[in-house]
XYZ file of C-alpha atoms in Angstrom:
559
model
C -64.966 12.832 108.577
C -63.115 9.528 107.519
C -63.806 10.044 103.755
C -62.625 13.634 104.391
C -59.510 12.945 105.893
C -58.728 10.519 103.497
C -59.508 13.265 100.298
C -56.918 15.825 102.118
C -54.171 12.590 102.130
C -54.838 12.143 98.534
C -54.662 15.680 97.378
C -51.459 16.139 99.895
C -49.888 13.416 97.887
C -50.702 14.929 94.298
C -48.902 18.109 95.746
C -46.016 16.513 96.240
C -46.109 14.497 92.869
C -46.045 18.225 90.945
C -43.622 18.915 92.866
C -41.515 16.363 92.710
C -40.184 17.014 89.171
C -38.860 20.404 90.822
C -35.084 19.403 92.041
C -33.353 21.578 93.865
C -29.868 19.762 93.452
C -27.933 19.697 90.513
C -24.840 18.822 89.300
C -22.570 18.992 85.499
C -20.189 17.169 83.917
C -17.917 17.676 80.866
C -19.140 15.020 78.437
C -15.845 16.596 76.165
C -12.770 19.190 76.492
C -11.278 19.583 73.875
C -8.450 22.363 72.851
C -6.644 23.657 70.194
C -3.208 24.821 70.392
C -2.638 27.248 67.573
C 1.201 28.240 67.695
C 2.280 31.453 65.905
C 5.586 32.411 64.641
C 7.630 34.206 67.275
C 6.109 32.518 70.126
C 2.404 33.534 70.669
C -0.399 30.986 70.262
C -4.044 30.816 69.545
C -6.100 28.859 72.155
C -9.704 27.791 71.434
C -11.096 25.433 73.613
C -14.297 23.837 73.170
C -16.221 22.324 75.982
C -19.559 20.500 75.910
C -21.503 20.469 79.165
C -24.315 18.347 80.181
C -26.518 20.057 83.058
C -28.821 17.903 85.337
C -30.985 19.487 87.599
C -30.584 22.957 87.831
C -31.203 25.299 86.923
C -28.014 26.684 85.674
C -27.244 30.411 84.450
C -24.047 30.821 83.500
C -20.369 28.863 82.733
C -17.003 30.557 83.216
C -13.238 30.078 82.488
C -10.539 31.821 83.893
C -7.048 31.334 82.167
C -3.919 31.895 84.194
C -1.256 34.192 82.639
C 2.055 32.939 84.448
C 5.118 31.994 82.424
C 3.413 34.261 79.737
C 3.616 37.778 78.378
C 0.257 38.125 78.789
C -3.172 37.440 77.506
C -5.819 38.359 75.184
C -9.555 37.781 74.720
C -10.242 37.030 70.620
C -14.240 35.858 71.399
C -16.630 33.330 73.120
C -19.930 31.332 71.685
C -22.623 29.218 72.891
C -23.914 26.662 70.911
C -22.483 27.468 67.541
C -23.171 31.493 68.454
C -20.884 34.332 68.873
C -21.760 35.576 71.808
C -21.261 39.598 72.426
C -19.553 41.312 75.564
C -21.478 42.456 78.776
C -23.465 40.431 81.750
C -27.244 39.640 80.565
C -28.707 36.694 79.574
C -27.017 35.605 75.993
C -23.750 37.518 76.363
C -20.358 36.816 77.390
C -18.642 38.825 80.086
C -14.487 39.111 79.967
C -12.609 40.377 83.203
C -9.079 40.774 81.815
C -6.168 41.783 84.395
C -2.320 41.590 83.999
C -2.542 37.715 85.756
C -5.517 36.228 84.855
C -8.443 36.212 82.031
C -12.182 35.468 83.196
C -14.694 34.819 80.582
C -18.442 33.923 81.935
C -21.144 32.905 79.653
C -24.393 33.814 80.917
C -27.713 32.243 79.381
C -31.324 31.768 80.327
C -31.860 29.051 82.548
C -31.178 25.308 81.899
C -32.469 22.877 83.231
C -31.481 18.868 82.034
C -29.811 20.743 79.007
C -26.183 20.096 77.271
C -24.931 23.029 75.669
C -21.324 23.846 73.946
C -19.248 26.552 75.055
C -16.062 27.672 73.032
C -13.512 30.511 74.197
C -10.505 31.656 71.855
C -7.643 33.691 73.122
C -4.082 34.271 72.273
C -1.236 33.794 74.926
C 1.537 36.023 74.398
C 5.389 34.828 74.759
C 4.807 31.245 75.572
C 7.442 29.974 74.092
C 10.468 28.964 76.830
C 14.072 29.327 74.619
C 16.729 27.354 75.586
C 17.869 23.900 74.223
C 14.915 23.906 72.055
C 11.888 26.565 71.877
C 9.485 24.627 74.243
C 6.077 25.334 74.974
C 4.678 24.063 78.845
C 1.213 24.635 78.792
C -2.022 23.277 80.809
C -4.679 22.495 78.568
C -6.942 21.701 81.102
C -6.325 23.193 84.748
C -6.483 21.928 88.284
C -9.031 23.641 89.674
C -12.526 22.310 88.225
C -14.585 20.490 90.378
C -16.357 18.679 87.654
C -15.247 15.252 85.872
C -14.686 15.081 82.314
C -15.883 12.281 80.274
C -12.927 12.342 77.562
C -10.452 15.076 76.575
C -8.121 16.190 73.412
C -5.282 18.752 72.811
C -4.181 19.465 68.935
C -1.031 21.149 68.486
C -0.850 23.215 65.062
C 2.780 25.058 64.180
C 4.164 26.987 61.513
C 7.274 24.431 62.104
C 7.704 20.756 62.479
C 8.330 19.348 65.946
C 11.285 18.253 67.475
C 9.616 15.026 69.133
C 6.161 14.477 69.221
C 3.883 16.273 71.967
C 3.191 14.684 75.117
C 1.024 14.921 77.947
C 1.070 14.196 81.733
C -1.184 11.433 81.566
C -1.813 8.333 79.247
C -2.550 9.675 76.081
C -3.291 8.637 72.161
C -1.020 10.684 69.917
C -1.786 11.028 65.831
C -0.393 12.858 63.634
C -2.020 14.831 61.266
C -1.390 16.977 57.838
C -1.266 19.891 60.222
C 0.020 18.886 63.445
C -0.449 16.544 65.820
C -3.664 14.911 67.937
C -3.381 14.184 71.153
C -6.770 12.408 73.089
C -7.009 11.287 76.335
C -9.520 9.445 78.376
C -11.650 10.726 81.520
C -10.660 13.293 83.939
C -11.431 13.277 87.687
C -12.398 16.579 88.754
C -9.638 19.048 89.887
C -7.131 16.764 87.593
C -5.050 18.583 85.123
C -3.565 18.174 81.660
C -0.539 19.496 80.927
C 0.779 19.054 76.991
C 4.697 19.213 76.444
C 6.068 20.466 72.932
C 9.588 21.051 71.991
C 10.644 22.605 68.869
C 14.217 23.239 67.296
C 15.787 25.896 68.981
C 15.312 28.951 67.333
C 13.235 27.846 64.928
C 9.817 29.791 66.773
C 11.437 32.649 68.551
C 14.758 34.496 68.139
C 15.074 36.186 71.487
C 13.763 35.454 74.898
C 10.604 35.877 76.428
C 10.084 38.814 78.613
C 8.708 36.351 81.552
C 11.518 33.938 81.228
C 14.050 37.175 81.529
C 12.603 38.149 84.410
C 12.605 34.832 85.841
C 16.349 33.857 84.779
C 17.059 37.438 86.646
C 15.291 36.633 89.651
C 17.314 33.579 90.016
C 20.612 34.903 89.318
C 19.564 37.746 91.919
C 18.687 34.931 93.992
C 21.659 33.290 93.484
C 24.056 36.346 94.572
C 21.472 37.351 97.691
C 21.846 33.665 98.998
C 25.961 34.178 98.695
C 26.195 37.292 100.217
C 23.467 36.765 102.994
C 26.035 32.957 103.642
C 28.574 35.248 104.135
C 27.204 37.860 106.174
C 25.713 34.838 108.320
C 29.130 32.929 108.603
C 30.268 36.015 109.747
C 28.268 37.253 112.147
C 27.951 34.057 113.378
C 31.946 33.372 114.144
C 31.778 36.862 115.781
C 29.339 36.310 117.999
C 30.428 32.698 118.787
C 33.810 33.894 119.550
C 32.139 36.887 122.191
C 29.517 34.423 123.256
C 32.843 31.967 124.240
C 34.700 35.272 126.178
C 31.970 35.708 128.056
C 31.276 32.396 129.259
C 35.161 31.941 130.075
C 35.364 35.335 132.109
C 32.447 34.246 134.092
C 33.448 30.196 134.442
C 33.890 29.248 138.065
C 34.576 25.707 139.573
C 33.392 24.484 142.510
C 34.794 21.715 145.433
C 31.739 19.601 145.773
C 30.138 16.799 143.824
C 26.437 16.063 143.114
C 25.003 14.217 146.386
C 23.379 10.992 146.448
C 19.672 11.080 147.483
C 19.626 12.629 151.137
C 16.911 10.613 153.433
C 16.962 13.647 155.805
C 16.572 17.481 155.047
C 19.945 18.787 155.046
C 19.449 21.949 157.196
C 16.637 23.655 159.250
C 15.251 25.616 156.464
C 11.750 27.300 156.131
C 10.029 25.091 152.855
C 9.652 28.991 151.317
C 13.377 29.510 151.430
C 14.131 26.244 150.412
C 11.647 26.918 147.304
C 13.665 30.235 146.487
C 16.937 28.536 146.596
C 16.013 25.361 144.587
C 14.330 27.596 142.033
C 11.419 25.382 142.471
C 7.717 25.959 140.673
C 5.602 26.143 143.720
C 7.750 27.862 146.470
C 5.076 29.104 148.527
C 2.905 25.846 148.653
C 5.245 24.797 151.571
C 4.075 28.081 153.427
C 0.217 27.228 153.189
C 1.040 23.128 154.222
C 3.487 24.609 157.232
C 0.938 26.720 158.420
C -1.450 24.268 158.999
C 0.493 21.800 160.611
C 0.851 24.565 163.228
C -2.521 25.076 163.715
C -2.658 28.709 161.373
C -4.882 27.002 158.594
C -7.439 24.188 158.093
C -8.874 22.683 154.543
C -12.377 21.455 155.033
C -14.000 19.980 152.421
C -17.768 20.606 151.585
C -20.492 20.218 149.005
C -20.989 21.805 145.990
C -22.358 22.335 142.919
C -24.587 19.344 142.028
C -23.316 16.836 144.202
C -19.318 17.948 143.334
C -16.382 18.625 146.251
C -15.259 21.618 147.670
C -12.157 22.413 149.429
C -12.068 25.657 151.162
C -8.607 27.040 153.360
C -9.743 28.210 156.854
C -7.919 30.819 159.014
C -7.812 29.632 162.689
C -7.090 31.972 165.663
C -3.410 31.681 166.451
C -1.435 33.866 168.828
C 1.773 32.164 167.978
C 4.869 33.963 166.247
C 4.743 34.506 162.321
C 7.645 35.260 160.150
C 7.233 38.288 158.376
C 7.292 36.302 154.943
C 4.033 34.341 156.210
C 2.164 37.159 157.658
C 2.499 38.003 153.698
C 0.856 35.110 152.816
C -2.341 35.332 155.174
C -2.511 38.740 154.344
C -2.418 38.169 150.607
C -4.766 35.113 151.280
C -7.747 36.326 153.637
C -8.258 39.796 152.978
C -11.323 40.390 155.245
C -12.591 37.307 155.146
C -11.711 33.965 157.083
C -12.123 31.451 154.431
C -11.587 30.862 150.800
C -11.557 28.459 147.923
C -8.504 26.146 148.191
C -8.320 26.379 144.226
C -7.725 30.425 144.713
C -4.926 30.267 146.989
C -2.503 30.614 143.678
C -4.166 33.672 141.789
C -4.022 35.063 145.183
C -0.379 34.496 146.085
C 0.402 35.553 142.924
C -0.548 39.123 143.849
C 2.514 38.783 146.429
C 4.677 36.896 144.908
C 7.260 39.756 144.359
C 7.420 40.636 147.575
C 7.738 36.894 149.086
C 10.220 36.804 146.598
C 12.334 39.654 148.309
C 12.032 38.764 151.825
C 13.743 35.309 150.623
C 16.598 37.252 148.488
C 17.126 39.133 151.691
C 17.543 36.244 153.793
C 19.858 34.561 151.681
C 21.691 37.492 151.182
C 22.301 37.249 155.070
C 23.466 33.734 155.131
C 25.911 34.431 152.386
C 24.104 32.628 149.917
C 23.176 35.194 147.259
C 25.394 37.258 145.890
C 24.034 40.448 144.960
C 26.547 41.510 142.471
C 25.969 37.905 140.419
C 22.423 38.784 140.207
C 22.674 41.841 138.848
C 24.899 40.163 136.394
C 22.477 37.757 135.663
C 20.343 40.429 134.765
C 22.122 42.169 132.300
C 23.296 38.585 130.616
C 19.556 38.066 129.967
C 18.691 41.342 129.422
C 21.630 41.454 126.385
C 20.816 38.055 125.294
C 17.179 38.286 125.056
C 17.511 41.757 123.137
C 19.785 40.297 120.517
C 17.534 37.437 120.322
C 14.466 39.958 119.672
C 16.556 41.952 117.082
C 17.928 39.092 115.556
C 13.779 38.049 114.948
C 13.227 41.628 113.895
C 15.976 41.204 111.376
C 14.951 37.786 110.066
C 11.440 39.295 109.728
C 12.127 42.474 108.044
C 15.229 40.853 105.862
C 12.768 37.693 104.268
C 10.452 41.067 103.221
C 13.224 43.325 101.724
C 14.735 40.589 99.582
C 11.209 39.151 98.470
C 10.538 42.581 97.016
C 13.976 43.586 95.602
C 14.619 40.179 94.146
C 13.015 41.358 90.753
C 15.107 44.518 91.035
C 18.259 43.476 91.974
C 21.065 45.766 92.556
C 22.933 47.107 95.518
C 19.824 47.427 98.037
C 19.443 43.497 97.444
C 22.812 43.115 98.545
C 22.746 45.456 101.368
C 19.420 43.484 102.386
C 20.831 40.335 101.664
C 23.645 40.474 104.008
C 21.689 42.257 106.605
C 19.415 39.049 106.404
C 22.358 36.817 106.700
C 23.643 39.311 109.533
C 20.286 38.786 111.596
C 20.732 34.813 110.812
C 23.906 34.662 112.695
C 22.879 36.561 115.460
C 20.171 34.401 115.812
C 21.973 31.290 116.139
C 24.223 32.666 118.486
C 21.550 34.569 121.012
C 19.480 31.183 121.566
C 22.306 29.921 123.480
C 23.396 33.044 124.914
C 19.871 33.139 126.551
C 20.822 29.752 127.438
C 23.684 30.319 129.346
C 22.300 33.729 130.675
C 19.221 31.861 132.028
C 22.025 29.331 133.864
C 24.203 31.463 135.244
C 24.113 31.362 138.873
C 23.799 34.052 141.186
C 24.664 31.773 144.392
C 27.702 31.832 146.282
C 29.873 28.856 146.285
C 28.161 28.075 149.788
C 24.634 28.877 148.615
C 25.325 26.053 145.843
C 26.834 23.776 148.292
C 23.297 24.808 149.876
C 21.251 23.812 146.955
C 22.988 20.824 145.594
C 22.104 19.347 149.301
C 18.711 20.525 149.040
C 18.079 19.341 145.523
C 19.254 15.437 146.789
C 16.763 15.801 149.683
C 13.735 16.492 146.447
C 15.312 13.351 144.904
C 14.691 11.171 147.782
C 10.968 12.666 147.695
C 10.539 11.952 144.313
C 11.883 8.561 144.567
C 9.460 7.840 147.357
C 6.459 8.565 145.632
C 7.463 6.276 142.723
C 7.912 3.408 145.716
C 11.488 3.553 144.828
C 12.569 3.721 148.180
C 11.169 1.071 150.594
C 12.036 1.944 153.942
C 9.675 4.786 154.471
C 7.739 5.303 158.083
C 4.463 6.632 158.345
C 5.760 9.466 160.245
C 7.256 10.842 157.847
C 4.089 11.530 155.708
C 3.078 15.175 157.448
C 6.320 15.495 158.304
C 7.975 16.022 154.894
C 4.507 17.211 153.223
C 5.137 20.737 153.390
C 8.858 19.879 151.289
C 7.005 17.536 149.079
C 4.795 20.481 148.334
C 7.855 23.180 147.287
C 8.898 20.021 144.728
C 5.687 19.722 143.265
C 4.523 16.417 144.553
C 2.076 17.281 147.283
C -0.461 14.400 145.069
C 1.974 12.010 144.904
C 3.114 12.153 148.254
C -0.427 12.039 149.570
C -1.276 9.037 147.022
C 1.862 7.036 148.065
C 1.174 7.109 151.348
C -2.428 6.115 150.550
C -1.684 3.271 149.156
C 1.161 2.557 151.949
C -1.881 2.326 154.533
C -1.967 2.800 158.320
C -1.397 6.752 157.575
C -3.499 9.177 159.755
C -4.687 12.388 158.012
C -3.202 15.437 159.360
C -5.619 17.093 162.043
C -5.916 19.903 160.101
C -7.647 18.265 157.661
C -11.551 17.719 157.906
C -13.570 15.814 155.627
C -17.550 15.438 155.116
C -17.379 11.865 156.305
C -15.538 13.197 159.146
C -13.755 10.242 158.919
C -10.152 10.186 160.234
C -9.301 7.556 157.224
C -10.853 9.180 154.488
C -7.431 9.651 152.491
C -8.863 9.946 148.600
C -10.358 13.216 149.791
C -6.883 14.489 151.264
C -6.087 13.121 147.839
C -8.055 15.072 146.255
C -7.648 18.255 147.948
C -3.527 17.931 147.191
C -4.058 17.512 143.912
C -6.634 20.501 143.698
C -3.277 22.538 145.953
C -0.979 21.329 143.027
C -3.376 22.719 140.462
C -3.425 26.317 141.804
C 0.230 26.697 143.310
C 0.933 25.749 139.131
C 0.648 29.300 138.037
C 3.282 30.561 140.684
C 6.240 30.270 139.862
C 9.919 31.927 141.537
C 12.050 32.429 139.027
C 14.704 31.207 141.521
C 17.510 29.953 140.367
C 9.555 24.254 87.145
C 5.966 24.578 85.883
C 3.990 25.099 83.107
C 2.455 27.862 81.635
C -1.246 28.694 81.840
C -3.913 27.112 84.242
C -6.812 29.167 86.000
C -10.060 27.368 86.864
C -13.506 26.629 85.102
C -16.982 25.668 85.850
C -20.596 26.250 86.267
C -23.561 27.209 87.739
């Protein structure tokens, strides 16, 4: 069995020696690219570049280059070979396929398989009105483009004309330059892959072309269309801008009031005997009904138990008690809205479910203020319409910008009157944009109190500050007492967890009665913690809204 087992390890091992040699990476490189820049009287030029590629690995079935035809008239296919061959058109082994379009030229080579092989590819084109006219007749053109992803060992660029140069060529990279009896040698070292070589020749003007190209007509008229759209849409901006600045300041004069009292200090004591709901609504504060749920309790309506859950984890579950006390009609809303049919729920649902009812919370509370003179219903509906107006010319202003960037993208070849039109329609939606972000501003601030319901919540507000300031142990006489006391009001501010912690760490506090923990512990205050912070969490969702290039380029590879 031994000698078996050990003629199966040594015939396992030959497998893998055969197959060894088999790799399934592979990779190229460019051990030259070279090109020849052919320029032709009246400003086309014939291209042949020549590129030797070394394969390892493999195998590898075909090579391709696609030329870019920007800042050109266009381009043409002249022929391809492999190897010293002419290779003819279509997509089998040993031919050459071209995929010409009115922006690009691809040429693939396809060839049997090659494996560890180096093999020569040459492509000749011509690239029609390359020349740029202006000082001098200037040809821009990359030699090599940007997008290969292999490195090239060393590169060359010779520039042939029917005319001398201005200034000898240059490229965008150290270079060697030589002149020759027929033009000029340029030769450059290695390449990274993806790094391009651009070649710069300038010529005396007029000396290769007589009139302009039809590219570099289009693009001069582009940017004196550009030129005039940017003007006019200024204008229409500036404009519409002034116009709705000067409305925008009407407005906000005919509806300016002033008002007799100053911003309080901190208050130590709540101001009034409000309910922590209406307080909430008049504040404009982000958790208006938490104050409800924490009220409730301390009356003996609702208890939070905590219990076990899921792998070893915390619950915290709201109970409804039997009470046969009086309930406001705003927090027979809220058990209803909490405990439909069932006496018990998950503390972190009490917001999804008071969400359901927030409208109608939110009504009972207009309609009390409304009764203590606090709202008036006439600013509110003002309110309305301010935001209503301001948000709409915001939207159409975004509409504008939107559809105004498209028009004058596509009519900025064409020019004429519709690019104007579109141009200051754009500039026209630009203004009105820059005016309706404030205007939502000021629409979103405009009060709908009376002067006495802003006397109301300017007190109200100082009585949060004090809160706030206690749970950042700002404010150092604070008795324990106060702790359930002021909970519910902590709760409307947002700071039922930091209440709860700062009193925590203050000591000698006794959890609220309507509290029970698993330890059953009276002193167990990081669960209370825990369960505020868990009431912060879902009352966080309810909110009362109170209150210059170069021609040519492409890509080229293998594989």
């Amino acid at each position: 069995m031994k000698r078996n087992g050990l003629l199966l390890l040594i015939v396992g091992m030959a497998l893998l020696l055969c197959v060894a040699p088999v790799r399934a990476d592979k990779s190229y490189v460019a051990e030259r690219f070279d090109v020849l820049m052919d320029v032709q009287p009246g400003g086309a030029m014939i291209v042949t570049e020549t590129v030797v590629f070394r394969f390892d690995g493999g195998p590898f079935t075909y090579a391709f280059r696609e030329v870019l035809a920007n800042e050109t008239d266009g381009l043409r296919f002249v022929e391809a070979s492999m190897d010293g061959t002419v290779l003819p058109q279509g997509t089998s082994a040993g031919m050459v396929e071209v995929t010409p379009s009115s922006d690009r030229l691809k040429v693939t080579w396809h060839f049997a398989p090659a494996t560890d092989e180096t093999h020569t590819f040459v492509l000749r084109y011509e690239v029609l009105g390359v020349v740029r006219m202006g000082t001098t007749d200037a040809i821009r053109w990359r030699a090599i483009p940007a997008d290969h992803d292999y490195p090239i060992a060393a590169a060359s660029v010779q520039v042939r004309a029917p005319v001398a140069v201005q200034a000898p060529p240059t490229l965008n990279r150290a270079f060697e330059a030589e002149q020759t009896s027929d033009g000029w040698l340029l030769t450059s070292g290695a390449l990274a892959a993806d790094e391009e070589l651009i070649v710069s020749v300038d010529f005396p003007s007029g000396s290769l072309v007589k009139s302009t190209s039809a590219w570099q007509v289009q693009q001069e008229q582009r940017a004196q269309n550009a030129e005039r759209a940017g003007r006019l849409a200024l204008i229409g901006g500036m404009l519409s801008a002034l116009l709705g600045g000067v409305i925008l300041a009407v407005v906000a004069q005919a509806h300016r009031r002033s008002l007799d009292f100053v911003r309080l200090q901190p208050l130590a004591e709540p101001p009034s005997d409000l309910s922590p709901a209406l307080v909430g609504h008049l504040v404009g504060a982000m958790q208006p009904w938490a104050g409800i749920v924490l009220d409730l309790a301390q009356r003996g309506v609702l208890e939070i138990q905590q219990s076990k859950g899921f792998l070893g984890s915390k619950r915290y579950q709201l109970v409804r008690l039997p009470y046969a006390g009086a309930l406001s009609l705003a927090e027979q809303q809220v058990l209803s809205a909490l405990f439909d049919r069932q006496p018990t729920i998950e503390l972190s649902q009490v917001g999804t479910k008071l969400e359901k009812a927030n409208r109608a919370l939110r009504d009972l509370q207009v309609e009390e203020m409304v009764r203590r003179g606090w709202l008036d219903p006439q600013r509110v509906k003002r309110r309305t319409t301010l935001i209503a107006i301001s948000v709409l010319a915001l939207l159409v202003s975004l509409g504008g910008l939107f559809v105004g960037l498209i028009g004058v993208g596509a009519l900025m070849q064409l020019g004429g009157v519709w690019l104007s039109a579109v141009a200051v329609g754009l500039g026209i939606a630009a203004g009105l944009f820059t005016v309706s972000v404030p205007a939502v501003v000021m629409a979103s601030s405009y009060s709908p109190l009376t002067p006495l319901g802003e006397e109301q919540k300017v007190r109200w507000k100082a009585f949060g500050e004090y809160l706030r300031l206690v749970c950042r142990g700002r404010e150092a006489a604070v008795r324990p007492d106060l702790f359930e006391r002021y909970l519910p009001f902590a709760a409307v501010f947002g700071l039922t967890a930091q209440w709860a912690r700062y009193f925590e760490k203050l000591g000698g506090v006794p959890l609220p009665v309507w509290f029970r923990s698993l330890s059953g512990n009276d002193a167990d205050f990081t669960a209370f913690v825990a369960a505020m912070s868990e009431s912060d969490s879902s009352f966080s969702g309810v909110a009362d809204g109170g209150g210059g290039g170069a021609s040519g380029g492409g890509s080229s590879g293998a594989g």
